[in-house]
CSV table of C-alpha atoms in Angstrom, one decimal:
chain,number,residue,atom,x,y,z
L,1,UNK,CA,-62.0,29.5,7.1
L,2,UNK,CA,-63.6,27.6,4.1
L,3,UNK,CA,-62.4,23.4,4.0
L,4,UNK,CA,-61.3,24.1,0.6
L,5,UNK,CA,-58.7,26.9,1.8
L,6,UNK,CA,-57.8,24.5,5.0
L,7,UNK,CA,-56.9,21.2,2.8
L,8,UNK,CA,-53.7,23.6,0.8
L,9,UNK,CA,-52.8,25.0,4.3
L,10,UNK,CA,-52.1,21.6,5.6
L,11,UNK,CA,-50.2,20.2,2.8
L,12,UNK,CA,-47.7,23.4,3.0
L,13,UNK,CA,-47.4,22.5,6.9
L,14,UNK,CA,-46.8,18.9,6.2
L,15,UNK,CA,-44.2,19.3,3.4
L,16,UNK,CA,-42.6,22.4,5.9
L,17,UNK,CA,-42.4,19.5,8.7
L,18,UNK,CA,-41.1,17.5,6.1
L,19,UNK,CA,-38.3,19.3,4.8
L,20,UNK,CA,-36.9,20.5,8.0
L,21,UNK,CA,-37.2,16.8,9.6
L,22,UNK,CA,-35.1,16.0,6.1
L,23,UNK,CA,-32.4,19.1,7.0
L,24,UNK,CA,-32.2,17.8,10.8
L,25,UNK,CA,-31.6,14.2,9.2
L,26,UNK,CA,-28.7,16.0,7.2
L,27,UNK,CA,-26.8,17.7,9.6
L,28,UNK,CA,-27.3,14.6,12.2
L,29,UNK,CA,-25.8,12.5,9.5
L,30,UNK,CA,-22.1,11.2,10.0
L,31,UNK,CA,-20.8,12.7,7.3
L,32,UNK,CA,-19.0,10.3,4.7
L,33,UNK,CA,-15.4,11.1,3.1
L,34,UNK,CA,-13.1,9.9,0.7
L,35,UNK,CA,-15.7,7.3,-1.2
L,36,UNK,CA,-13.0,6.9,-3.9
L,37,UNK,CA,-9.5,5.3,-2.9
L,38,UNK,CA,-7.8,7.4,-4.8
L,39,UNK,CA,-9.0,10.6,-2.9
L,40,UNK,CA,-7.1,11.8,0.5
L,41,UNK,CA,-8.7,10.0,3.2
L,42,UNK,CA,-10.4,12.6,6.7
L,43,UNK,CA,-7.6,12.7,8.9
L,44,UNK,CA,-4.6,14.8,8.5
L,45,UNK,CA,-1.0,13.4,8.6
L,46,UNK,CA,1.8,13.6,11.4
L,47,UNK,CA,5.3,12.8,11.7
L,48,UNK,CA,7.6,11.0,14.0
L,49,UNK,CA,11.3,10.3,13.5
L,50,UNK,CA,12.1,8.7,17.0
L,51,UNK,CA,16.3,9.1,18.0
L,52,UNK,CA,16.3,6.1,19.9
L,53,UNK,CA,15.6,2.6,18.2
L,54,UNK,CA,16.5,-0.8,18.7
L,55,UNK,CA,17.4,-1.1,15.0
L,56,UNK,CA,21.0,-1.6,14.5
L,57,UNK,CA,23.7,1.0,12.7
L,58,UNK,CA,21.6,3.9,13.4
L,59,UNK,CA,19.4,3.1,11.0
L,60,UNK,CA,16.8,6.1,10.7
L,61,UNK,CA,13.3,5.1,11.5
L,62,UNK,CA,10.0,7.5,10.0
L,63,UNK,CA,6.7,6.7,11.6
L,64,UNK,CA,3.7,8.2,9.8
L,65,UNK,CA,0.4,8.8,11.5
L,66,UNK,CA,-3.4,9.6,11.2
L,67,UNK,CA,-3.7,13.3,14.2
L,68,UNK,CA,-6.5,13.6,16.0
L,69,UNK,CA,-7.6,11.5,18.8
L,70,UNK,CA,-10.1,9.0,17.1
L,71,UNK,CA,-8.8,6.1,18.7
L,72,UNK,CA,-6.3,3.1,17.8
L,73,UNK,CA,-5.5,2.3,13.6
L,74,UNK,CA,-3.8,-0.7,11.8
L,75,UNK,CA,-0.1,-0.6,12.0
L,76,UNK,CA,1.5,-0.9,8.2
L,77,UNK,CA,5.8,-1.7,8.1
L,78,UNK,CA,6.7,-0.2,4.6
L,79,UNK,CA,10.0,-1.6,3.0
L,80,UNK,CA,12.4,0.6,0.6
L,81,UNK,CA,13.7,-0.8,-2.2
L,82,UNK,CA,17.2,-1.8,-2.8
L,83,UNK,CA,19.5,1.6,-1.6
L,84,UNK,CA,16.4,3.6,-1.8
L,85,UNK,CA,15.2,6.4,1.3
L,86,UNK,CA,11.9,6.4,3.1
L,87,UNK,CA,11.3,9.9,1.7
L,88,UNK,CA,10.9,8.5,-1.8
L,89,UNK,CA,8.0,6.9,-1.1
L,90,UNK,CA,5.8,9.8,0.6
L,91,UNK,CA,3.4,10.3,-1.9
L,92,UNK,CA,2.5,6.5,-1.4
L,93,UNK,CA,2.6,6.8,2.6
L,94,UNK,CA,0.9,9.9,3.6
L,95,UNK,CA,-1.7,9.2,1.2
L,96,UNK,CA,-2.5,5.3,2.9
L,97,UNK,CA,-2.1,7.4,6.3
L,98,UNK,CA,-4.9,9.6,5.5
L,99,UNK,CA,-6.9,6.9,5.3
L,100,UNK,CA,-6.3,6.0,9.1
L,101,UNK,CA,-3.1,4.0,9.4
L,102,UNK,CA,-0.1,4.0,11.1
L,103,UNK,CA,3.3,3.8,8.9
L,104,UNK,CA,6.2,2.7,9.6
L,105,UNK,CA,10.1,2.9,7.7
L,106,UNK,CA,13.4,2.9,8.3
L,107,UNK,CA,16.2,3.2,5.9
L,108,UNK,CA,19.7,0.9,6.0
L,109,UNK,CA,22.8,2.0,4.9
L,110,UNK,CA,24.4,2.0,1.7
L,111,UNK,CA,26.3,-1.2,1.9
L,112,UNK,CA,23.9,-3.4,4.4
L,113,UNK,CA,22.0,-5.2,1.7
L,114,UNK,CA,24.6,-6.6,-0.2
L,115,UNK,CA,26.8,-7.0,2.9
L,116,UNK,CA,24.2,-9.2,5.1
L,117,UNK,CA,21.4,-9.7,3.2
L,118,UNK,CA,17.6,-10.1,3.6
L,119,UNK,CA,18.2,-13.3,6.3
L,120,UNK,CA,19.7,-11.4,8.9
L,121,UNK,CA,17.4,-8.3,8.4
L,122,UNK,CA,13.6,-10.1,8.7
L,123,UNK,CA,15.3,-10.5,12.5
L,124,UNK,CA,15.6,-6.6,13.4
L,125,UNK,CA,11.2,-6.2,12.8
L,126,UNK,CA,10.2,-8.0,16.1
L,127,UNK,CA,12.5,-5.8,18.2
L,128,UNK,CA,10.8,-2.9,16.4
L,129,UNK,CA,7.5,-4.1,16.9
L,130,UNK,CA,8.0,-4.6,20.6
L,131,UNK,CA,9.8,-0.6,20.8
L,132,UNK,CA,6.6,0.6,19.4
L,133,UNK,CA,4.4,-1.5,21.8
L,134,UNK,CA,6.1,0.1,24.8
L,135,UNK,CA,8.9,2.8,24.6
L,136,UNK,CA,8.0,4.7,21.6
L,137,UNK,CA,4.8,5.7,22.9
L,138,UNK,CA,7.1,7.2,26.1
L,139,UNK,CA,9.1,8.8,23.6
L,140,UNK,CA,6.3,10.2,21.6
L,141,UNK,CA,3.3,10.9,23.7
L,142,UNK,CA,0.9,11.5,20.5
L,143,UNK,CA,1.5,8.3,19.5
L,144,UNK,CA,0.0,6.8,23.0
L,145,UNK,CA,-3.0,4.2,22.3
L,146,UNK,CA,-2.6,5.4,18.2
L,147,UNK,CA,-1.5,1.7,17.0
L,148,UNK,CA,-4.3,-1.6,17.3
L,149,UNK,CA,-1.5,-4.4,17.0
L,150,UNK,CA,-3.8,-6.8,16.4
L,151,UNK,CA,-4.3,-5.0,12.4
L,152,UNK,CA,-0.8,-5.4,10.7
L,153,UNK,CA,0.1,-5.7,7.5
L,154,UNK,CA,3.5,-5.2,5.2
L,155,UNK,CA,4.2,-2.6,2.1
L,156,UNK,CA,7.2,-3.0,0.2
L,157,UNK,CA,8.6,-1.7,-3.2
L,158,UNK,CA,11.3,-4.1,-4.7
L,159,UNK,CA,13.9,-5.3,-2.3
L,160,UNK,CA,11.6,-3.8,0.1
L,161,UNK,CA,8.7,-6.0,-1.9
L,162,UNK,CA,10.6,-9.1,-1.2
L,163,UNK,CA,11.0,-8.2,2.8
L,164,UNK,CA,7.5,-7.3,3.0
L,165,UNK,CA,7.1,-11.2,1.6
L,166,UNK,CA,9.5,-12.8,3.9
L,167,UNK,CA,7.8,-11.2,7.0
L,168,UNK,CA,4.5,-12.3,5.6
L,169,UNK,CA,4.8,-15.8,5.0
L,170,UNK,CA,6.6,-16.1,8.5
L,171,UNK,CA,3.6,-16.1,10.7
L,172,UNK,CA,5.8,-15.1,14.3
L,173,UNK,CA,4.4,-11.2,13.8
L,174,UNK,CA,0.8,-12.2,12.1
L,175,UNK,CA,0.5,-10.1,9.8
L,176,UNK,CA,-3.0,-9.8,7.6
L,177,UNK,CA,-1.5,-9.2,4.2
L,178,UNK,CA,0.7,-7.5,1.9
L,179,UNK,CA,1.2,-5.3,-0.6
L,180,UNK,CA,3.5,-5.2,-2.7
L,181,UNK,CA,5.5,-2.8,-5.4
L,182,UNK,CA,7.3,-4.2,-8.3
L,183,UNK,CA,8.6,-6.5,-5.8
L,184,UNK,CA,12.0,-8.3,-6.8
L,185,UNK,CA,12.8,-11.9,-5.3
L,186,UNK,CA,16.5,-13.3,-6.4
L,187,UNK,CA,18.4,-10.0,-8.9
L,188,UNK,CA,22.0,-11.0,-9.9
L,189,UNK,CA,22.9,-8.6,-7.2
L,190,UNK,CA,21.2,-10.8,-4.5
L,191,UNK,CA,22.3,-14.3,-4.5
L,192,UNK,CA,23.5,-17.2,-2.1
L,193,UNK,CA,22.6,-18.0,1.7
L,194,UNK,CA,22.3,-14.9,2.8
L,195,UNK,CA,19.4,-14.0,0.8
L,196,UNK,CA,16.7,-16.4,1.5
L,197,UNK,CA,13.9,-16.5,-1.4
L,198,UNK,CA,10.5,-14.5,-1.2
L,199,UNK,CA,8.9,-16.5,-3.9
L,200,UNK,CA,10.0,-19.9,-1.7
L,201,UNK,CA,8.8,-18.2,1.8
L,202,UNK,CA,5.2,-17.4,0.3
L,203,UNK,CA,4.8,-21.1,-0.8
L,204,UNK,CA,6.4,-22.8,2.3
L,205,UNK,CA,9.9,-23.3,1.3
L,206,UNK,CA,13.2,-22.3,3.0
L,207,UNK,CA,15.7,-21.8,0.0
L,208,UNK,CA,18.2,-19.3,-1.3
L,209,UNK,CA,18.2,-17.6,-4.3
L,210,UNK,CA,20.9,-19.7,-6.2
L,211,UNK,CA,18.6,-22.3,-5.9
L,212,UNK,CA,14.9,-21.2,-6.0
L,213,UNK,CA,12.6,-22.1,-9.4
L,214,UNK,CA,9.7,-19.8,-9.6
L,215,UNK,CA,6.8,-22.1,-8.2
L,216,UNK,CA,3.5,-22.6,-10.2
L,217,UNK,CA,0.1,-20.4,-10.0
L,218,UNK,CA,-1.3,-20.9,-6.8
L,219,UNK,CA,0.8,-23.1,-4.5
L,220,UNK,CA,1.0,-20.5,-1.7
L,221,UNK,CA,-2.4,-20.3,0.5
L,222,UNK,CA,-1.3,-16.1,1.2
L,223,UNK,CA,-3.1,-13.6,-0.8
L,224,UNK,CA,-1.6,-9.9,-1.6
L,225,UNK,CA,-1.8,-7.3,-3.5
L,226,UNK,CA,0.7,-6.3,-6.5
L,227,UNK,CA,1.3,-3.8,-9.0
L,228,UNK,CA,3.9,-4.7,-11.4
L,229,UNK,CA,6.0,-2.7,-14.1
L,230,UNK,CA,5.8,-3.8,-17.4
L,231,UNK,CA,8.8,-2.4,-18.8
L,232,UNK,CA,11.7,-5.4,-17.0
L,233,UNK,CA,15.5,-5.1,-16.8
L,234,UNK,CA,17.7,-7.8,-15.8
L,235,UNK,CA,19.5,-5.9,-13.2
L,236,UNK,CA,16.5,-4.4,-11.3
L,237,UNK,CA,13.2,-6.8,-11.6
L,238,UNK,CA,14.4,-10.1,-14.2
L,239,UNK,CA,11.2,-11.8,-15.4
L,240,UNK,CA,11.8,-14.7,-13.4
L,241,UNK,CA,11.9,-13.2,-10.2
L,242,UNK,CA,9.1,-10.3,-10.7
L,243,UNK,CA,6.4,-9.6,-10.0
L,244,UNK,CA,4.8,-11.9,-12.4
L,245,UNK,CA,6.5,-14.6,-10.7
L,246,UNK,CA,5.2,-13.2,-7.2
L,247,UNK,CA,1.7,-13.4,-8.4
L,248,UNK,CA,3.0,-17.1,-10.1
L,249,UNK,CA,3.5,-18.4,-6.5
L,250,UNK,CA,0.3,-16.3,-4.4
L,251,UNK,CA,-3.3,-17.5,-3.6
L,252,UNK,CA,-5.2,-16.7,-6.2
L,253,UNK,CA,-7.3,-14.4,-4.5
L,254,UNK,CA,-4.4,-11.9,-4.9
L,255,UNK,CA,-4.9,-8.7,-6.7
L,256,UNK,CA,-3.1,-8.3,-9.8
L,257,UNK,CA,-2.8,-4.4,-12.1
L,258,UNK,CA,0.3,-4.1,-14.1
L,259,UNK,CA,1.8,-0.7,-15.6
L,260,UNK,CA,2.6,-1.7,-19.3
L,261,UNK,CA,4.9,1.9,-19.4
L,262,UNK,CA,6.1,2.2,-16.2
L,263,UNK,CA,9.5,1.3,-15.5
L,264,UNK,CA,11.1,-0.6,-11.8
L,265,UNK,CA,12.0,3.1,-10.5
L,266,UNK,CA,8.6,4.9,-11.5
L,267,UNK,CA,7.0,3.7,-8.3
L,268,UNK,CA,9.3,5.5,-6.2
L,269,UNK,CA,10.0,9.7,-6.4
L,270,UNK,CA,12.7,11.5,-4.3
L,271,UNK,CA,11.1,14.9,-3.3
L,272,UNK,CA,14.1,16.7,-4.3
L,273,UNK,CA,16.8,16.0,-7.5
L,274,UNK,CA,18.7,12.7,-6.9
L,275,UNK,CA,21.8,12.0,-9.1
L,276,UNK,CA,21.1,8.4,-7.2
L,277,UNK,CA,17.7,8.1,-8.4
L,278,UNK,CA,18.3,9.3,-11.4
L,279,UNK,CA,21.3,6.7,-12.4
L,280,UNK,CA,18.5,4.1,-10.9
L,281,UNK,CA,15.8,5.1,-12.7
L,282,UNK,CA,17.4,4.9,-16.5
L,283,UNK,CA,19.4,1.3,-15.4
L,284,UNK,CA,15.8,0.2,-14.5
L,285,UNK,CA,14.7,0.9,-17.7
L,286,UNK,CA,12.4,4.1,-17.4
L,287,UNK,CA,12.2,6.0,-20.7
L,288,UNK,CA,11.3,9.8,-20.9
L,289,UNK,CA,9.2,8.9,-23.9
L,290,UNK,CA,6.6,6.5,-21.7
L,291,UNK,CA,3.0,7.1,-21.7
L,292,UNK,CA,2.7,7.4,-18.4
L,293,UNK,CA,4.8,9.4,-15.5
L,294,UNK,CA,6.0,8.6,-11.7
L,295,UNK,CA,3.5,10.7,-10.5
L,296,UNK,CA,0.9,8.8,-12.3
L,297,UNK,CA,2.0,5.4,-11.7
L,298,UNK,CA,2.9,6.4,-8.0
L,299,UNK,CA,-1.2,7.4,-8.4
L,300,UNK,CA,-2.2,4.2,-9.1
L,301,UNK,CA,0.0,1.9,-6.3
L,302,UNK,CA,-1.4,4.2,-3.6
L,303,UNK,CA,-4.9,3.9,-4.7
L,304,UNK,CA,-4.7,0.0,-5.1
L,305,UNK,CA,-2.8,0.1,-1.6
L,306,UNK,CA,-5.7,1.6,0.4
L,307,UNK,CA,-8.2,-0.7,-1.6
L,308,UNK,CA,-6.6,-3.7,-0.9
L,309,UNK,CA,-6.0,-2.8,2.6
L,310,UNK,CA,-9.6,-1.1,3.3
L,311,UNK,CA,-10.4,-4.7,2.4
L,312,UNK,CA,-8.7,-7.0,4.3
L,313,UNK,CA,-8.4,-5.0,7.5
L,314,UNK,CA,-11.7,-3.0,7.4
L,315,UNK,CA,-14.2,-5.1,5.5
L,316,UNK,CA,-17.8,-3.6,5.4
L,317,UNK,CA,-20.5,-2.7,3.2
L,318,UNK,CA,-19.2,0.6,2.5
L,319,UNK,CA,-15.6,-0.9,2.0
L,320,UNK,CA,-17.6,-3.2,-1.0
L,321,UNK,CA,-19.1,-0.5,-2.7
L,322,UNK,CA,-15.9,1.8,-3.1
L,323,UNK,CA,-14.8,-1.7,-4.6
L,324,UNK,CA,-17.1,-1.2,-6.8
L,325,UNK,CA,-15.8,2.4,-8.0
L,326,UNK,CA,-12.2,0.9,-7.6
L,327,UNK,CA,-13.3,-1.4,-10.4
L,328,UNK,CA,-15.1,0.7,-12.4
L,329,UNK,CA,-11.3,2.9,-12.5
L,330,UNK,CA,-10.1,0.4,-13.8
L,331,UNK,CA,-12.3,-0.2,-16.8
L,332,UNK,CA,-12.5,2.9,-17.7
L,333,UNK,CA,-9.4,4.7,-17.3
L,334,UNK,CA,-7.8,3.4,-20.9
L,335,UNK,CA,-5.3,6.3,-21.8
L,336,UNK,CA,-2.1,5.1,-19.9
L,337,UNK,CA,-2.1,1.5,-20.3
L,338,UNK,CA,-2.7,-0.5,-16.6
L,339,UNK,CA,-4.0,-3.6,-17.4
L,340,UNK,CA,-6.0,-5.7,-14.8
L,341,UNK,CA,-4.5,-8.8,-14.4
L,342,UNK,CA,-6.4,-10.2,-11.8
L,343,UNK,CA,-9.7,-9.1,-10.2
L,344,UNK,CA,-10.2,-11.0,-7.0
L,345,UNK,CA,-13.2,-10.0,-5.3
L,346,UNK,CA,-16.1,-12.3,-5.8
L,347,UNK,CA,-20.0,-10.4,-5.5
L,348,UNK,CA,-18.1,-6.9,-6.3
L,349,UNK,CA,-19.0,-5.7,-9.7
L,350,UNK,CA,-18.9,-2.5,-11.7
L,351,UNK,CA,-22.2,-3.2,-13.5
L,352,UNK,CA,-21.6,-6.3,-15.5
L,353,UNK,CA,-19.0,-5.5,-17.7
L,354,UNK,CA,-15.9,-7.6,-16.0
L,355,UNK,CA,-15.8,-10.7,-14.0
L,356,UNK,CA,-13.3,-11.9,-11.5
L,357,UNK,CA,-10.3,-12.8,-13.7
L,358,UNK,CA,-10.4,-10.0,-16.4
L,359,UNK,CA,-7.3,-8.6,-18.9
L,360,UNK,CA,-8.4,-4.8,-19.6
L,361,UNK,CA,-7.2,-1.6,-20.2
L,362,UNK,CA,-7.3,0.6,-17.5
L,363,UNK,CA,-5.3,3.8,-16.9
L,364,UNK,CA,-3.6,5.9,-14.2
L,365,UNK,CA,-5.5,7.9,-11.6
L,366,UNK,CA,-6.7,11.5,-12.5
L,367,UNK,CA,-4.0,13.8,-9.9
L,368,UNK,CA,-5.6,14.1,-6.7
């Protein structure tokens, strides 16, 4: 064969090699899912509603879990809001428990809030905790070496905002973080002893809510994660006891969006018609003519949830790069008002269009 036919013959052999070593490299690969926060995470969801509880009443307990046998993931405690049901916040908690966490809820009854308060119900979480550390794995054999308790953290949409606070600033359960709802501190409907203040917990204080002042920007050391609604009503989240005043008191390495449409009830959606919820919704000042709907704003606290999360309990390269596109939704999502309060992660950029402390115009998720 002549040289000059030999030279072609090799390069076809060396780019065959090539591209075959490339497709071997492919389908080796791990393969990578969910880059975006406000996508569905890899693993499919299960359920577990457990009959027998150390929680007091018969108060219904819903534990929400990654399947599959990939090994142990962070245990969240989600809190309702103020007469609200587990089942209204679904959206929010099978979409953090695709992402590889453990869930848990329970519900009170009707009554118990304004009967007993929030000081006699923080006591009820470290019973719980233990009953999922030894029986309920008994009880549920799937959910057998599913929880690492040494990753918790706290969710919490009003009422159930504030609880998620009180358990975080007390350090007997160690929880990494929060995140929190339109959380609501001290309402007219929660007042004296028996409701010990959130606002006063996160910056070191014991006091009730007849007595707490908001205190100043940056007096507590704890870092969260909040999403506020920017429509207020007196009875459901006052301005002084909001979530303004929540990110008032936190570190300021919190993480701060606000919904400039969305009303106190918008973060929350019953999967079927609720006379309740819809008496609740209108009090808290939700309007049919908003720019923006549940769905979407419910969109938008899920997505922040599982960023804020990703990065407290799972920091890594990759988590700081879907930062990155987590930032860069914000910017340029403009249509349905979310304003970035506070951006708190220092090195992570989306080009060089913000900085850390930024006021934009951001809007809700596109539907997943």
């Amino acid at each position: 064969m002549e040289k000059s036919n030999i030279i072609p013959l090799l390069r076809n052999h060396q780019q065959s090699a090539a591209f075959l070593l490339l497709c071997a490299a492919l389908m080796t690969a791990p393969a990578v899912f969910a880059q975006d926060f406000w996508k569905p995470g890899k693993y499919s969801v299960g359920f577990y509603k457990p009959w027998n509880t150390p929680l007091p009443h018969s108060w219904k307990v819903d534990v929400t879990y990654p399947k599959g046998n990939s090994g142990s993931f962070p245990l969240i405690f989600m809190f309702n809001g103020m007469e609200c049901q587990a089942s209204w916040y679904k959206d929010i908690v099978d979409h953090v428990a695709s992402w590889g966490y453990v869930i848990v809820q329970y519900t009170t009854g009707v009554s118990y809030p304004f009967m007993f308060g929030e000081r006699k119900e923080v006591e009820y979480l470290t019973p719980l905790l233990r009953w999922l550390e030894k029986d309920a794995p008994v009880q549920e054999p799937k959910l057998a070496g599913k929880i690492d308790f040494s990753r918790k953290a706290v969710m919490g949409h009003s009422r159930g905002g504030k609880l998620a606070s009180l358990h975080y600033a007390n350090s007997t359960n160690n929880f990494t973080t929060a995140v929190l709802f339109d959380p609501v501190d001290c309402s007219r409907e929660a007042q004296g002893d028996t409701h010990p203040s959130a606002i006063a917990a996160l910056a070191g204080v014991n006091a009730a809510c007849d007595v707490i002042h908001p205190a100043p920007h940056g007096t507590s050391t704890l870092s969260a994660a909040i999403i506020g609604a920017g429509i207020t009503s007196g009875g459901c989240n006052p301005v002084e006891n909001n979530a303004d005043a929540f990110f008032g008191t936190l570190s300021t390495e919190s993480l701060y969006i606000k919904v400039k449409e969305a009303g106190h009830m918008t973060f929350a959606q019953p999967p079927t018609w609720s006379w309740f919820y819809s008496i609740y919704n209108n009090m808290c000042g939700s309007c049919s003519c908003s720019n923006i709907t549940s769905q979407e704003v419910i969109s938008e606290a899920r997505t922040m949830a599982v960023a804020w999360l990703e990065s407290k309990l799972r920091p890594s390269q990759d988590t700081t790069a879907h930062l990155a596109r987590y930032k860069e939704h914000l910017m340029t999502l403009t249509v349905k008002g979310v304003e970035t309060v506070h951006w708190p992660f220092e090195g992570v950029s989306a080009g060089s269009l913000l900085g850390t402390d930024v006021e934009v115009s951001a809007g809700a998720a596109a539907a997943v």
